[in-house]
mmCIF file of C-alpha atoms and ligand atoms in Angstrom:
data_model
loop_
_atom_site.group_PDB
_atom_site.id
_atom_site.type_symbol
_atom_site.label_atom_id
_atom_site.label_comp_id
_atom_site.label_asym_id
_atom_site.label_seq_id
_atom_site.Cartn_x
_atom_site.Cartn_y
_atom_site.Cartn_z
ATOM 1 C CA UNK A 1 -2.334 -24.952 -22.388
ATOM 2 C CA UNK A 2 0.800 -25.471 -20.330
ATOM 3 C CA UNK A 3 0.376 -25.235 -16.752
ATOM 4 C CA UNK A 4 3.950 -26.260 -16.125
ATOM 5 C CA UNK A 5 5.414 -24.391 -13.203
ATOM 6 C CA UNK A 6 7.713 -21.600 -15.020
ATOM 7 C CA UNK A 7 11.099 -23.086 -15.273
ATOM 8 C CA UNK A 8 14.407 -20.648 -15.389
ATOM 9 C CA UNK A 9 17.227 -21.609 -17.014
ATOM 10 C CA UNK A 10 20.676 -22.032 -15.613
ATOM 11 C CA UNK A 11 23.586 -19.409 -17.039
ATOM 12 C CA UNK A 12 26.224 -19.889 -14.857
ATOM 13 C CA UNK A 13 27.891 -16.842 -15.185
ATOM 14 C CA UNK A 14 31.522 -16.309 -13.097
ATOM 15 C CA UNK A 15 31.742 -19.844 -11.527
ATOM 16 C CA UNK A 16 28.113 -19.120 -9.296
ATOM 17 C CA UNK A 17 25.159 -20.550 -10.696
ATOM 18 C CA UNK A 18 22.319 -17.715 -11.854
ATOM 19 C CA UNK A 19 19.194 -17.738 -12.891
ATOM 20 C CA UNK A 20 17.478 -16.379 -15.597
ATOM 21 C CA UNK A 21 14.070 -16.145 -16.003
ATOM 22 C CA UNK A 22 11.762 -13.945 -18.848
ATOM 23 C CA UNK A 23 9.252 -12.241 -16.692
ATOM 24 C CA UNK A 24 9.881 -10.966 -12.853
ATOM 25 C CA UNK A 25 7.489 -10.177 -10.641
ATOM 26 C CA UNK A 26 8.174 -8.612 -7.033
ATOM 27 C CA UNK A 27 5.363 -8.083 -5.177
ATOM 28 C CA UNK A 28 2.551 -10.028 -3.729
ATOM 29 C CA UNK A 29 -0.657 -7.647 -3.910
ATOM 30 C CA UNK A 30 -3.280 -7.210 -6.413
ATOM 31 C CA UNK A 31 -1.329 -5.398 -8.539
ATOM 32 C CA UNK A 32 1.339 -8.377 -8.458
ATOM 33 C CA UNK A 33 -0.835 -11.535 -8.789
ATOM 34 C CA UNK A 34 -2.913 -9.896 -11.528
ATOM 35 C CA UNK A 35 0.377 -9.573 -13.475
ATOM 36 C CA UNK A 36 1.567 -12.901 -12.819
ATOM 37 C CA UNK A 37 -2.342 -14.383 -14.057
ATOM 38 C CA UNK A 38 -1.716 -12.097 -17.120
ATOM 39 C CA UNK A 39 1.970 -12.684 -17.465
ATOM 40 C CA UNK A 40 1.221 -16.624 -16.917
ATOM 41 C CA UNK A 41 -1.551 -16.924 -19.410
ATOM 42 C CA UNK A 42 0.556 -14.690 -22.089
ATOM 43 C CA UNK A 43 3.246 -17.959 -21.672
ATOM 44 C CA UNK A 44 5.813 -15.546 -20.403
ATOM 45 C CA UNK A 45 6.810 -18.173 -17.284
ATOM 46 C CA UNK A 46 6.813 -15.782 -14.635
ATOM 47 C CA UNK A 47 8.798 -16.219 -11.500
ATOM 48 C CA UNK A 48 7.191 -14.091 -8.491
ATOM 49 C CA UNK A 49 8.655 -12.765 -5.158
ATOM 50 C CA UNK A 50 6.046 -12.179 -2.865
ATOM 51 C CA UNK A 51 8.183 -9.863 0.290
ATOM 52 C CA UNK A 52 7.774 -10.470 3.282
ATOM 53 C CA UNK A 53 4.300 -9.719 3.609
ATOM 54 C CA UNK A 54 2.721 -12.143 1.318
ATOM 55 C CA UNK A 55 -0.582 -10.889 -0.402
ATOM 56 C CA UNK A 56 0.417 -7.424 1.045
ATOM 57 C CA UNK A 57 -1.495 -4.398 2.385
ATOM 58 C CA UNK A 58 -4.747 -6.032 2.337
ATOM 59 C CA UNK A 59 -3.746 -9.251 4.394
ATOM 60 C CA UNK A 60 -3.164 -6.643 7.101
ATOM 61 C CA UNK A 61 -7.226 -5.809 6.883
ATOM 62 C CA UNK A 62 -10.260 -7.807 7.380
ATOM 63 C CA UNK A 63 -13.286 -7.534 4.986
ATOM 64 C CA UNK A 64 -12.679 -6.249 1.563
ATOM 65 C CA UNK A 65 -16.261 -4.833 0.348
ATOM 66 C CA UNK A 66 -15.231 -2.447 -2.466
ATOM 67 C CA UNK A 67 -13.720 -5.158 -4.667
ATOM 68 C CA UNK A 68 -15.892 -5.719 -7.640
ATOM 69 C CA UNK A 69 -17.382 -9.466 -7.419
ATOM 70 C CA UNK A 70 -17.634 -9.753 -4.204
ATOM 71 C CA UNK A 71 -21.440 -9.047 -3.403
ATOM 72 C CA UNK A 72 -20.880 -10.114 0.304
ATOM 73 C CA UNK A 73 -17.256 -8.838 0.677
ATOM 74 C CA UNK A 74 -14.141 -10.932 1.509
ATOM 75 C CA UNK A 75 -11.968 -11.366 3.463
ATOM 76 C CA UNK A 76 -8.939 -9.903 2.560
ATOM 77 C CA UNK A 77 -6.453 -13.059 3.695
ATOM 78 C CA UNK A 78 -8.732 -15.177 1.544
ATOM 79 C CA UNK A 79 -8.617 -12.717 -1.245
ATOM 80 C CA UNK A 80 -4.980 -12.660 -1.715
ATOM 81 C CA UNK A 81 -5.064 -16.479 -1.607
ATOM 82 C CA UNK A 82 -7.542 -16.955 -3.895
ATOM 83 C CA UNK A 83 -5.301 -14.826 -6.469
ATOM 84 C CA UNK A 84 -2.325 -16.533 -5.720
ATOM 85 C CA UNK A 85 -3.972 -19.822 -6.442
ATOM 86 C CA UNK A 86 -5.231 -18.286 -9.646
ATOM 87 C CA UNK A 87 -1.876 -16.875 -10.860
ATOM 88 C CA UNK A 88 -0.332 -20.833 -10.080
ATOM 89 C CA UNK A 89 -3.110 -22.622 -12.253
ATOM 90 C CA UNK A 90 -1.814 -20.498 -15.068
ATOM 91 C CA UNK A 91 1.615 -21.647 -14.117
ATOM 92 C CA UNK A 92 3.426 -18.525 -12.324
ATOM 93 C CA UNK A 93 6.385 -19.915 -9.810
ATOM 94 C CA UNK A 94 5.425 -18.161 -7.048
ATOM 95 C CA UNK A 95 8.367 -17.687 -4.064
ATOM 96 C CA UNK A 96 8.610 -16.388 -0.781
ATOM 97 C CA UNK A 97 11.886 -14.266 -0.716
ATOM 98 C CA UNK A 98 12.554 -10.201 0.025
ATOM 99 C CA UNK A 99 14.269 -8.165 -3.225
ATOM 100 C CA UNK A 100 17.267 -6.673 -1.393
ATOM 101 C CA UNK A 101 19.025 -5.279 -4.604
ATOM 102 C CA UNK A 102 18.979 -4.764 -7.998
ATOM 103 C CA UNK A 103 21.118 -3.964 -11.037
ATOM 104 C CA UNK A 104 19.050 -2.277 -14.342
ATOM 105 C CA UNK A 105 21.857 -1.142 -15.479
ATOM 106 C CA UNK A 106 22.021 -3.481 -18.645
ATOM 107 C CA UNK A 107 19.851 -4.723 -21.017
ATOM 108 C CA UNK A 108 19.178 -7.974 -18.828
ATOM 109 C CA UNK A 109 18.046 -6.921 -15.449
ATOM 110 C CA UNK A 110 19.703 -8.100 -12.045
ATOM 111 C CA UNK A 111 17.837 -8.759 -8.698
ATOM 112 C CA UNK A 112 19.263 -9.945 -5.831
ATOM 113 C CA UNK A 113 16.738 -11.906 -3.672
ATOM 114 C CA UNK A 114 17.167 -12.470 0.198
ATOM 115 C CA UNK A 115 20.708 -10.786 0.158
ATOM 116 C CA UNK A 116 22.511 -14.020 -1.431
ATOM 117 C CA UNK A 117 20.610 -15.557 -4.765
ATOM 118 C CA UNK A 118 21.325 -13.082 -8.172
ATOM 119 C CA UNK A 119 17.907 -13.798 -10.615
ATOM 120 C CA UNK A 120 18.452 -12.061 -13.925
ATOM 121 C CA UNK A 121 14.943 -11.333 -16.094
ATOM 122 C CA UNK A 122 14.403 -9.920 -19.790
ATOM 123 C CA UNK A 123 11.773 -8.204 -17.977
ATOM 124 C CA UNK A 124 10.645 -6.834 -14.267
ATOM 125 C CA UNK A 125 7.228 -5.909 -12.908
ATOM 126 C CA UNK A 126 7.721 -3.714 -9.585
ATOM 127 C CA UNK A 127 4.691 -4.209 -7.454
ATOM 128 C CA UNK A 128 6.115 -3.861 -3.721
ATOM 129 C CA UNK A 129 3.456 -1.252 -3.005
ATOM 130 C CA UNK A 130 3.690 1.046 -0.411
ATOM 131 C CA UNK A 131 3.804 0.647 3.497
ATOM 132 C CA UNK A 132 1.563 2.854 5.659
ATOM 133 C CA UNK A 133 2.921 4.840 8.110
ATOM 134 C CA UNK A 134 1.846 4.278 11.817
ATOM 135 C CA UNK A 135 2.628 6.509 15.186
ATOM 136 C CA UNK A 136 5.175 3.614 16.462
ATOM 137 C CA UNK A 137 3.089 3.445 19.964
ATOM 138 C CA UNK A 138 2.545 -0.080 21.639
ATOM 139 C CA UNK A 139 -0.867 0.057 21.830
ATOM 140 C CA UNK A 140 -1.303 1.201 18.538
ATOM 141 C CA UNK A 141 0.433 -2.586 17.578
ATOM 142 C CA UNK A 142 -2.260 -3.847 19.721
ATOM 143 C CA UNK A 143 -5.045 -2.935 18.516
ATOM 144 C CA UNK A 144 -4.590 -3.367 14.548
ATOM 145 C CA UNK A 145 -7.405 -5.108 13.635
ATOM 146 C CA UNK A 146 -9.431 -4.188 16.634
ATOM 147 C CA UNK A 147 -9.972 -0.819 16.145
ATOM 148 C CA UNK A 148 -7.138 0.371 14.427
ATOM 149 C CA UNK A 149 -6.528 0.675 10.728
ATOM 150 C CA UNK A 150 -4.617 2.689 8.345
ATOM 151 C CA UNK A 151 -7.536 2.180 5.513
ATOM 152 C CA UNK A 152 -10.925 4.057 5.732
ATOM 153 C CA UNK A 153 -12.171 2.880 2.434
ATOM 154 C CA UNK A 154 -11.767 -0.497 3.417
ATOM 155 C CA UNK A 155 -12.649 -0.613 7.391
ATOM 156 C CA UNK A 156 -14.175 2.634 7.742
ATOM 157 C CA UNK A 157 -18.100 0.638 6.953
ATOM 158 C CA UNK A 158 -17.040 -1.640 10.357
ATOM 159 C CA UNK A 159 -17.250 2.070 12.435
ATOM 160 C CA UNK A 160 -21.201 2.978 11.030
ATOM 161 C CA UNK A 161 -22.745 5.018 13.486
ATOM 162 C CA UNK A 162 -20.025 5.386 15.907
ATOM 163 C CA UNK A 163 -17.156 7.828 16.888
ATOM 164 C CA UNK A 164 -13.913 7.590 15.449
ATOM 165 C CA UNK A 165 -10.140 9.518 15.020
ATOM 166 C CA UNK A 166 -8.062 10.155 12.139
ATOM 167 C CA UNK A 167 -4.627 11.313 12.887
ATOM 168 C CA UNK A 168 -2.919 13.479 10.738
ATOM 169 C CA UNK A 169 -3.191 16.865 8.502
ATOM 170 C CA UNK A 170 -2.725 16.222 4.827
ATOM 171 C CA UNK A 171 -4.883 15.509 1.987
ATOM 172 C CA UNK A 172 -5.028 11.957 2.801
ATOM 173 C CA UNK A 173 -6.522 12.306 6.478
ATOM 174 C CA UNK A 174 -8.775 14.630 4.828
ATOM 175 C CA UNK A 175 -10.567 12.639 2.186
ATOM 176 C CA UNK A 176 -10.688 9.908 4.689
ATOM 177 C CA UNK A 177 -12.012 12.130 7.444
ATOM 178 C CA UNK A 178 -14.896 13.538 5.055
ATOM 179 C CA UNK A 179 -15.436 9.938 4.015
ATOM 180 C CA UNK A 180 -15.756 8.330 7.366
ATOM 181 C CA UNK A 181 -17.979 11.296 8.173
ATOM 182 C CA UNK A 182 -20.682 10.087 5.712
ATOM 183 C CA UNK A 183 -21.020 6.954 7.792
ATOM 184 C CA UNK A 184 -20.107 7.817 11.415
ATOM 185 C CA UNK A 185 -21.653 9.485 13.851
ATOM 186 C CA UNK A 186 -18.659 11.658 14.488
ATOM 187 C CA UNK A 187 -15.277 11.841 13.060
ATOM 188 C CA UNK A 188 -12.622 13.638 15.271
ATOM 189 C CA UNK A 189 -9.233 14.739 12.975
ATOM 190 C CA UNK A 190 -5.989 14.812 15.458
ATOM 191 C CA UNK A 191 -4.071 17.151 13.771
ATOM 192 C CA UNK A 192 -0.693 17.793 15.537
ATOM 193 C CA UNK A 193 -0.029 21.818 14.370
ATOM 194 C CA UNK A 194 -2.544 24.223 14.297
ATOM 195 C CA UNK A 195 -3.111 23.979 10.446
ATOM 196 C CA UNK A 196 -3.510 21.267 7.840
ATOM 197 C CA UNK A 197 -1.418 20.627 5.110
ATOM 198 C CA UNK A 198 -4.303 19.158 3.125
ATOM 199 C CA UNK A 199 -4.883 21.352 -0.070
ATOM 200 C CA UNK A 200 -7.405 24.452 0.140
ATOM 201 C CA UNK A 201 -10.034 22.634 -1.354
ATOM 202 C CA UNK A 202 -9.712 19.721 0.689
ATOM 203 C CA UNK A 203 -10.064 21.959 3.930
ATOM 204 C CA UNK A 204 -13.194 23.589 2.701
ATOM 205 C CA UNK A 205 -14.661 20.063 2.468
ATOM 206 C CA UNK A 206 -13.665 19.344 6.197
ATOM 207 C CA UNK A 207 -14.603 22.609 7.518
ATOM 208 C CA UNK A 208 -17.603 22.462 5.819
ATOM 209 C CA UNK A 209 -18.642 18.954 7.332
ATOM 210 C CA UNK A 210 -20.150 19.326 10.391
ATOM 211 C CA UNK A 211 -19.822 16.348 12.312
ATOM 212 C CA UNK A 212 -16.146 16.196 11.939
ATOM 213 C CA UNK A 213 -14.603 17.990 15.157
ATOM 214 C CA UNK A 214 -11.068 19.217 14.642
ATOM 215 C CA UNK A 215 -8.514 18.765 17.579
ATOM 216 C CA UNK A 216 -5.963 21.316 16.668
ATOM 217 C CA UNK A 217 -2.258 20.954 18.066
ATOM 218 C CA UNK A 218 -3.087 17.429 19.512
ATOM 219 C CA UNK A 219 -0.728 14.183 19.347
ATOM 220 C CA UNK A 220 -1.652 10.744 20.279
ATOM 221 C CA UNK A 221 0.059 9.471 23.325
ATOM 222 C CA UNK A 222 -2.049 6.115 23.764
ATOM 223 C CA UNK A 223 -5.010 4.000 23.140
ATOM 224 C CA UNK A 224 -7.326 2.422 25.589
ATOM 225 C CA UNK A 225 -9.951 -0.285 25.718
ATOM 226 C CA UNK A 226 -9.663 -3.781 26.820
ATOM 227 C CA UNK A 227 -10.116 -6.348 23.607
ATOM 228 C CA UNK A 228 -11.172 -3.066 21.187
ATOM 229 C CA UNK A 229 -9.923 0.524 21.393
ATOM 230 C CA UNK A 230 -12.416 2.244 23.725
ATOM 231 C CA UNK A 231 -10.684 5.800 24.016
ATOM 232 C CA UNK A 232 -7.707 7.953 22.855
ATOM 233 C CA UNK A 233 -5.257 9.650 25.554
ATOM 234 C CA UNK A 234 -3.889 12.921 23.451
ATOM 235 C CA UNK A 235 -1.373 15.542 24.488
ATOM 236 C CA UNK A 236 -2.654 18.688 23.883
ATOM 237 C CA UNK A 237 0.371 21.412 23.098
ATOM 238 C CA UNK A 238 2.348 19.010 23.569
ATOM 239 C CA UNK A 239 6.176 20.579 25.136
ATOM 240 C CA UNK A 240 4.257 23.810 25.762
ATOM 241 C CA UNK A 241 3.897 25.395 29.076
ATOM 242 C CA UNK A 242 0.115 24.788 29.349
ATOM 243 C CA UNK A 243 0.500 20.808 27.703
ATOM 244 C CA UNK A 244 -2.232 18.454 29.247
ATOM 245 C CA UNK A 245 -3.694 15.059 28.696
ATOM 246 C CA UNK A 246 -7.421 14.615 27.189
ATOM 247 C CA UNK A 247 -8.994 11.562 26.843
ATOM 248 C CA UNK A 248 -11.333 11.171 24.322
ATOM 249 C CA UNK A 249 -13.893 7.858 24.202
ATOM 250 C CA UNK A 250 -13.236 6.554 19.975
ATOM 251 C CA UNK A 251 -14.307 3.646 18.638
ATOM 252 C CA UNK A 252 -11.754 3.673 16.028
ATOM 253 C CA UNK A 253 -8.771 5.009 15.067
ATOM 254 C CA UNK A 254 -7.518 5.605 11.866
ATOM 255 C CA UNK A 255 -3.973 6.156 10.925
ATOM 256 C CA UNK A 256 -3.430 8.871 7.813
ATOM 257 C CA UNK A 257 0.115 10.151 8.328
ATOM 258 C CA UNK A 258 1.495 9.218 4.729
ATOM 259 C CA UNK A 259 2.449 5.953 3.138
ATOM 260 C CA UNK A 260 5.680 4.904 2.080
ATOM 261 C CA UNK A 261 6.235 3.459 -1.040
ATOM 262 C CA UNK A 262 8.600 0.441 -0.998
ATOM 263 C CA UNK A 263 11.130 1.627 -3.851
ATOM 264 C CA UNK A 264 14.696 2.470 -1.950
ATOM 265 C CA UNK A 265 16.082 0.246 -3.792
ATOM 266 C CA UNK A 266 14.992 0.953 -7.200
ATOM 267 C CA UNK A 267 16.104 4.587 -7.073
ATOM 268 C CA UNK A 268 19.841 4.188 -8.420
ATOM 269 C CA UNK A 269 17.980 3.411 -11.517
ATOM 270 C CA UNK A 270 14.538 4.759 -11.778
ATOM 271 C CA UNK A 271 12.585 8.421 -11.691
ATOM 272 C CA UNK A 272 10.807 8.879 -8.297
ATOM 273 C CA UNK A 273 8.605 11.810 -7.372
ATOM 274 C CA UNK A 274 9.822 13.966 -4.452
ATOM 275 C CA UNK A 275 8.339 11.451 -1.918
ATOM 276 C CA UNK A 276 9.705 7.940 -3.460
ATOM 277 C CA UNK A 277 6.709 7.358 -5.841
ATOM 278 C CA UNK A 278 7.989 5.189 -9.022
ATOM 279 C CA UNK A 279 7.336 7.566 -12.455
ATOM 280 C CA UNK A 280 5.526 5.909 -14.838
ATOM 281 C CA UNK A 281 5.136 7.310 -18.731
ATOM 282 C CA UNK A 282 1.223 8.364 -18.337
ATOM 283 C CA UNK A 283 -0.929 5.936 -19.863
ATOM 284 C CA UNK A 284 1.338 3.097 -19.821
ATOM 285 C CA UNK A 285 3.263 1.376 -16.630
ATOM 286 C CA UNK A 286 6.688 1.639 -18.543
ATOM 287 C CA UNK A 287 9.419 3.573 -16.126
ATOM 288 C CA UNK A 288 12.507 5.183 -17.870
ATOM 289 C CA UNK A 289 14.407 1.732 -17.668
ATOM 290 C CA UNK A 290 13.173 -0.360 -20.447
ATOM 291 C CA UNK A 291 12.135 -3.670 -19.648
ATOM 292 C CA UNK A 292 11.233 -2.512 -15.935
ATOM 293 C CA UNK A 293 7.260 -1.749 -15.392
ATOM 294 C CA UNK A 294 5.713 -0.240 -12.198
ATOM 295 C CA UNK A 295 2.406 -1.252 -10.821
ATOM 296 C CA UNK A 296 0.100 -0.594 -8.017
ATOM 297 C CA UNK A 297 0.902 1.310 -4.376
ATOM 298 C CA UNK A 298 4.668 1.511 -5.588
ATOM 299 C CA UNK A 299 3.497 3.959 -8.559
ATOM 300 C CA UNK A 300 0.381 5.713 -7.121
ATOM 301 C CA UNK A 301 -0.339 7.685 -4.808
ATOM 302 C CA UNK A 302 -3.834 8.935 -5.372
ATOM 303 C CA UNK A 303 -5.862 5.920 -5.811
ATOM 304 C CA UNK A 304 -4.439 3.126 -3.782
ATOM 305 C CA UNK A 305 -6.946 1.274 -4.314
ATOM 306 C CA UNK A 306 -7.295 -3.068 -4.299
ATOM 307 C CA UNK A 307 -9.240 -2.424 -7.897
ATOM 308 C CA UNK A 308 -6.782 -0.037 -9.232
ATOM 309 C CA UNK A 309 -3.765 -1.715 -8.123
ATOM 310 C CA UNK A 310 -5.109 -4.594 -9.739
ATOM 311 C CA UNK A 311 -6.007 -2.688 -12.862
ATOM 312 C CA UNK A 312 -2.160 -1.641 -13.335
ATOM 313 C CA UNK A 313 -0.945 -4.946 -12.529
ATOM 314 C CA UNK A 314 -3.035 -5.980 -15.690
ATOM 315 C CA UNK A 315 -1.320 -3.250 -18.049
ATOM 316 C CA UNK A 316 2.099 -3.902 -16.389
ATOM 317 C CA UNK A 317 2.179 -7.986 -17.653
ATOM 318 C CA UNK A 318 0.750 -6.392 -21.644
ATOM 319 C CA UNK A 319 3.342 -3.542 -21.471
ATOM 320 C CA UNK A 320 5.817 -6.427 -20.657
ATOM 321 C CA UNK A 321 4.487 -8.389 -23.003
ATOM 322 C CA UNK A 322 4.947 -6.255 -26.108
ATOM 323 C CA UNK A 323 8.297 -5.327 -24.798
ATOM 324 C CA UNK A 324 9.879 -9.171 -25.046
ATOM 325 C CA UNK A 325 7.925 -9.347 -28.277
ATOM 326 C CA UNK A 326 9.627 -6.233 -29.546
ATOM 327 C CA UNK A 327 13.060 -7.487 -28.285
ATOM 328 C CA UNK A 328 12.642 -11.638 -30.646
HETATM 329 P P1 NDP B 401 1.269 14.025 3.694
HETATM 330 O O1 NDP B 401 2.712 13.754 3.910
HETATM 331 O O2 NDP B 401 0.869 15.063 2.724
HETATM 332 O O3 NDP B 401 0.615 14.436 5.086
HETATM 333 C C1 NDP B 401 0.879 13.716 6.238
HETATM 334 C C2 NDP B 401 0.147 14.375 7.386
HETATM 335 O O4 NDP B 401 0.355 13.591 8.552
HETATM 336 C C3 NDP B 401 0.658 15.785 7.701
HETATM 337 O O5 NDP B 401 -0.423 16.596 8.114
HETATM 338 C C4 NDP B 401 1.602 15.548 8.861
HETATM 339 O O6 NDP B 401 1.674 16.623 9.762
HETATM 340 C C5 NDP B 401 0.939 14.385 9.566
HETATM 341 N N1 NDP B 401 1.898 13.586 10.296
HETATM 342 C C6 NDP B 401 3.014 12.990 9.816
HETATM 343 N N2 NDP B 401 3.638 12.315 10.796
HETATM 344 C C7 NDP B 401 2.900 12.496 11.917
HETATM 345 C C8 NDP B 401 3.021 12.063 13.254
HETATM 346 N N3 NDP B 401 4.024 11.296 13.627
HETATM 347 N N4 NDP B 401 2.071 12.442 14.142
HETATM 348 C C9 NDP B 401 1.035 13.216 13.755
HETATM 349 N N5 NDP B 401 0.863 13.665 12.512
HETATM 350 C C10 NDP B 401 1.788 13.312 11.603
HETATM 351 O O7 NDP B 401 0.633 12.573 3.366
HETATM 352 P P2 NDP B 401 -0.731 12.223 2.613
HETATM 353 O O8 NDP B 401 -0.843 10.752 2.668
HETATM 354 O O9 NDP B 401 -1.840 13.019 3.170
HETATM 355 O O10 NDP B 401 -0.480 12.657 1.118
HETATM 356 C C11 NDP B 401 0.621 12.140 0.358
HETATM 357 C C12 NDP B 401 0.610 12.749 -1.034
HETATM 358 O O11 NDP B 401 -0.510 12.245 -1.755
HETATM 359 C C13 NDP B 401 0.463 14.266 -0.998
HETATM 360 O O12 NDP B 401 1.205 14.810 -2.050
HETATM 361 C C14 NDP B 401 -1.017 14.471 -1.229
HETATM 362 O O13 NDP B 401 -1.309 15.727 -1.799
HETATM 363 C C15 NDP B 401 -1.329 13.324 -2.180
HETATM 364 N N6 NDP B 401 -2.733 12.936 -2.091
HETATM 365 C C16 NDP B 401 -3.561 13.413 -3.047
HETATM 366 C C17 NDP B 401 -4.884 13.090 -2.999
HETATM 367 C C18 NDP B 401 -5.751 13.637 -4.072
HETATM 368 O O14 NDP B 401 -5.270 14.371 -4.926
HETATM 369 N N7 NDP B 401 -7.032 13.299 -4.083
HETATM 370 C C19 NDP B 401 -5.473 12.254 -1.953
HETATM 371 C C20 NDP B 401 -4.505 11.820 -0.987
HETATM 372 C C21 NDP B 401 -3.185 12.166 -1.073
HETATM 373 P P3 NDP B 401 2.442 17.991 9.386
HETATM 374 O O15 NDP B 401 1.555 18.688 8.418
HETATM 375 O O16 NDP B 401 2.559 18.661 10.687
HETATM 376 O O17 NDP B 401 3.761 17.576 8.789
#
């Protein structure tokens, strides 16, 4: 087998040198290294951008129990490494650099990397996932990590038995409110209007769960605690005549206000749902570009899942695959 690092050749197109490379991968999560490990082993010589935050979402948590494996969980730095050492043995170049534009208009597909360097690729593998949204408060900052986290289904087992927030109304806060409710002692949902947003059936499991305590037409103003979040200062009617402060002792405090997928600048050229989600062609990870495949966070907004993200990466380096065989 070669285990050559994947070597690009050298065009040099209009006086600049360019490179040019089979198989591009952007994106550092599951979805991404599993692609490269499949793209790698398939001999396609993939080059990979990992963005800024290498190994993504889940370097930003601590265990990882859910991932199949992993009988006594992970840790989700060591994960991510652990991948990206397993997508180099197979020979993936793997380089740190941010994918500031690209250009599918043509048959061979343009990215620029870092603002300056122009990489051109038969094929591209979008896995830049998608960026949870937070509240934007200091303390909030603080205590990621220690309290605060943006994941239920990974931290959510750390908060057994004790109190905890979720902030926010829709169907996301919802399913991770009923889920932390199964193993905490008591799940308060900060809910900023007076209503949720979450659909019917989503409600009726929240209403219908009785330790979760709703705290209608509340918005966070700050956490306490000393090294861990201890307690939750919330504006209640916030701007209204009769506003006031509660403060409410938490343990945890979990952030489920929407995620942002990272595809702004994919969406000259590719089909996005109303709220930025890559289109895929069901079944498959193919977009409406040919030769550009979407995996992971950046396509999927239901699962969002390590596993799943992982999964997708897996199809995304066969539908690639095919397509350079189809194009010899
Ligand atoms: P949504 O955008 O649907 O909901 C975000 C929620 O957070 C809203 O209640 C919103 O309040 C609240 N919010 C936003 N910003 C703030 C803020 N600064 N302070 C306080 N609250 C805030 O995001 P979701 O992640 O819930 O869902 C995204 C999409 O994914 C939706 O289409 C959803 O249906 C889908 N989804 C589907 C699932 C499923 O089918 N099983 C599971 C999870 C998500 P307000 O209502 O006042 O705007």
């Amino acid at each position: 087998m070669d285990n050559t690092a994947a070597k690009a050749v050298t065009t040099g197109t209009d006086g600049a040198s360019a490179e040019h490379v089979k198989c591009l991968i952007l994106g550092s999560g599951p979805a991404g290294y599993t692609a490269a490990i499949y793209a790698a082993r398939a001999n396609l010589k993939p080059i990979m951008y990992t963005g800024m935050q290498m190994g993504g979402q889940l370097t930003t948590t601590t265990e990882v129990d859910n991932f199949p494996g992993y009988p006594e969980g992970v840790d989700g730095t060591a994960m991510m490494g652990d991948l990206e050492k397993q997508a180099t043995r197979f020979g993936t170049d793997v380089r740190f650099g941010m994918a500031t534009a690209v250009d599918f208009s043509g048959k061979v597909k343009k990215v620029t990397i870092d603002n300056e360097k122009v990489i051109s690729a038969d094929a591209v593998i979008l896995a830049t996932g998608a960026t949870a949204k937070y509240l934007g408060l200091e303390s909030e900052e603080h205590f990621k990590g220690n309290g605060v986290s943006a994941c239920a289904t990974c931290d959510g087992f750390f908060f057994k038995d004790k109190v905890v927030a979720v902030v926010g109304g829709g169907d996301t806060a919802a399913e991770e409110a009923t889920y932390l409710a199964g193993l905490c002692k008591k799940v308060y949902m900060i809910v900023r209007r007076d209503e949720l947003r979450a659909s019917k059936a989503m409600q009726k499991r929240v209403f219908n769960t009785k330790n979760i305590e709703m705290l209608w037409k509340h918005q966070t103003k700050e956490l306490k605690g000393d090294k861990v979040v201890e307690s939750v200062d919330l504006y209640k009617n916030k701007g209204e005549a009769d506003e006031t402060i509660v403060n409410i002792p938490i343990d945890g405090f979990f952030l489920a206000i929407g995620h942002t997928p990272n595809s702004d600048i994919f969406k000259d050229y590719l089909d996005t749902d109303e709220t930025g989600y890559v289109k895929t062609i069901p079944g498959t990870t193919k977009t409406n570009v040919p030769g550009v495949f979407a995996a992971g966070d950046l396509q999927d907004h239901v699962y969002r899942q390590a596993v799943t993200a992982a999964g997708t990466g897996c199809m995304a380096a066969l539908d690639a695959e095919r397509y350079l065989g189809e194009l010899e």
